[in-house]
Amino acid sequence: MRYYSKQLFQIDAEVFYHSLTAHQLAVYSYLVFCSGSRNACQMNVRTIAAACGCSESSVRRALHGLRERGFIDVKGAVQKLRSGGYRRTCNRYYLLDRSEWKPPGGALCSSK
């Protein structure tokens, strides 16, 4: 696993009102950290699992949950080979705008 120098990143505070599981929050935070100016990143599940300290199956479940709730969109990526064929590569994850998130089930804390 590669370690990054001290970098700061921001995450929308509204994410805490959506009752995400610990794995979903960790995976979403890592995707935000890795995303570029287009709010997208491309990586494999193994890399996400290593960075978040959980299993690959936990990452897959978290990604599925985040996709269902409108936090991310996942596109499969393919690479064209010299032989003329194609091969599947890492998925590309797009972070969706807060307006596309499904409404939360209930607030965790009251606002003033």
C-alpha positions as a printed NumPy array, in Angstrom:
array([[  0.   ,   0.   ,   0.   ],
       [  1.343,   3.412,  -0.791],
       [  1.321,   6.092,   1.855],
       [  0.469,   9.658,   1.07 ],
       [  2.094,  12.698,   2.541],
       [ -0.113,  14.712,   4.838],
       [ -2.965,  15.727,   2.591],
       [ -6.233,  17.22 ,   3.655],
       [ -9.528,  16.651,   1.911],
       [-13.056,  17.767,   2.568],
       [-16.142,  15.663,   2.816],
       [-19.702,  16.982,   2.903],
       [-20.978,  16.956,   6.5  ],
       [-24.428,  15.891,   5.29 ],
       [-23.016,  12.404,   4.754],
       [-23.399,  11.826,   8.515],
       [-27.18 ,  12.212,   8.285],
       [-27.51 ,   9.258,   5.912],
       [-26.816,   6.456,   8.431],
       [-23.986,   4.901,   6.442],
       [-22.299,   1.833,   7.86 ],
       [-18.698,   2.145,   9.01 ],
       [-17.466,   0.403,   5.863],
       [-19.608,   2.574,   3.59 ],
       [-18.285,   5.714,   5.267],
       [-14.673,   4.496,   5.042],
       [-15.011,   3.533,   1.366],
       [-16.8  ,   6.763,   0.457],
       [-14.167,   8.819,   2.292],
       [-11.381,   7.006,   0.459],
       [-13.066,   7.6  ,  -2.891],
       [-13.395,  11.306,  -2.05 ],
       [ -9.721,  11.365,  -1.073],
       [ -8.647,   9.742,  -4.355],
       [-11.   ,  11.592,  -6.671],
       [ -9.667,  14.226,  -8.994],
       [-11.157,  17.419, -10.313],
       [-13.827,  15.46 , -12.204],
       [-15.027,  13.729,  -9.024],
       [-13.927,  10.37 , -10.395],
       [-11.287,   7.796,  -9.609],
       [-10.311,   4.426, -11.007],
       [ -9.036,   1.643,  -8.782],
       [ -9.599,  -1.976,  -7.936],
       [-11.407,  -3.395,  -4.939],
       [ -8.182,  -4.825,  -3.492],
       [ -6.654,  -1.334,  -3.272],
       [ -9.736,   0.097,  -1.57 ],
       [ -9.828,  -2.814,   0.892],
       [ -6.161,  -2.333,   1.82 ],
       [ -6.622,   1.4  ,   2.335],
       [ -9.791,   1.006,   4.422],
       [ -8.58 ,  -1.959,   6.471],
       [-11.403,  -4.293,   5.529],
       [-12.038,  -7.299,   3.308],
       [-12.739,  -7.149,  -0.409],
       [-16.248,  -8.517,   0.15 ],
       [-16.927,  -5.718,   2.653],
       [-15.787,  -3.189,   0.068],
       [-18.056,  -4.736,  -2.571],
       [-21.039,  -4.566,  -0.187],
       [-20.183,  -0.967,   0.717],
       [-19.865,   0.036,  -2.945],
       [-23.189,  -1.628,  -3.729],
       [-24.863,   0.221,  -0.849],
       [-23.332,   3.551,  -1.865],
       [-24.492,   3.038,  -5.424],
       [-28.044,   2.163,  -4.35 ],
       [-28.228,   5.268,  -2.172],
       [-27.043,   7.594,  -4.936],
       [-23.615,   8.482,  -3.531],
       [-21.619,   7.001,  -6.409],
       [-21.985,   5.703,  -9.925],
       [-19.825,   2.808, -11.094],
       [-18.734,   2.272, -14.674],
       [-16.846,  -0.781, -15.818],
       [-13.736,   0.099, -17.775],
       [-12.279,  -1.822, -20.702],
       [ -8.973,  -1.595, -22.499],
       [ -8.471,  -2.248, -26.178],
       [ -5.684,  -4.729, -26.851],
       [ -3.269,  -4.641, -29.775],
       [ -4.731,  -7.921, -30.927],
       [ -8.043,  -6.14 , -31.484],
       [ -9.776,  -7.65 , -28.458],
       [-10.734,  -6.027, -25.193],
       [-10.061,  -6.759, -21.545],
       [-11.81 ,  -5.565, -18.426],
       [ -9.841,  -3.23 , -16.15 ],
       [-10.551,  -1.49 , -12.844],
       [-13.933,   0.151, -12.369],
       [-14.26 ,   3.902, -12.481],
       [-16.144,   5.452,  -9.572],
       [-17.958,   8.755, -10.006],
       [-18.93 ,  10.742,  -6.926],
       [-22.428,  12.078,  -7.411],
       [-23.614,  15.487,  -6.354],
       [-25.336,  15.799,  -2.996],
       [-28.607,  16.598,  -4.781],
       [-28.598,  13.023,  -6.176],
       [-28.28 ,  11.332,  -2.77 ],
       [-31.408,   9.509,  -1.694],
       [-33.101,  11.105,   1.335],
       [-31.796,   9.889,   4.691],
       [-33.831,   7.492,   6.779],
       [-33.58 ,   9.72 ,   9.831],
       [-31.282,  12.306,  11.316],
       [-28.741,  11.13 ,  13.85 ],
       [-28.606,  14.395,  15.761],
       [-30.884,  17.356,  15.976],
       [-29.899,  20.648,  14.417],
       [-30.373,  23.946,  16.179]])
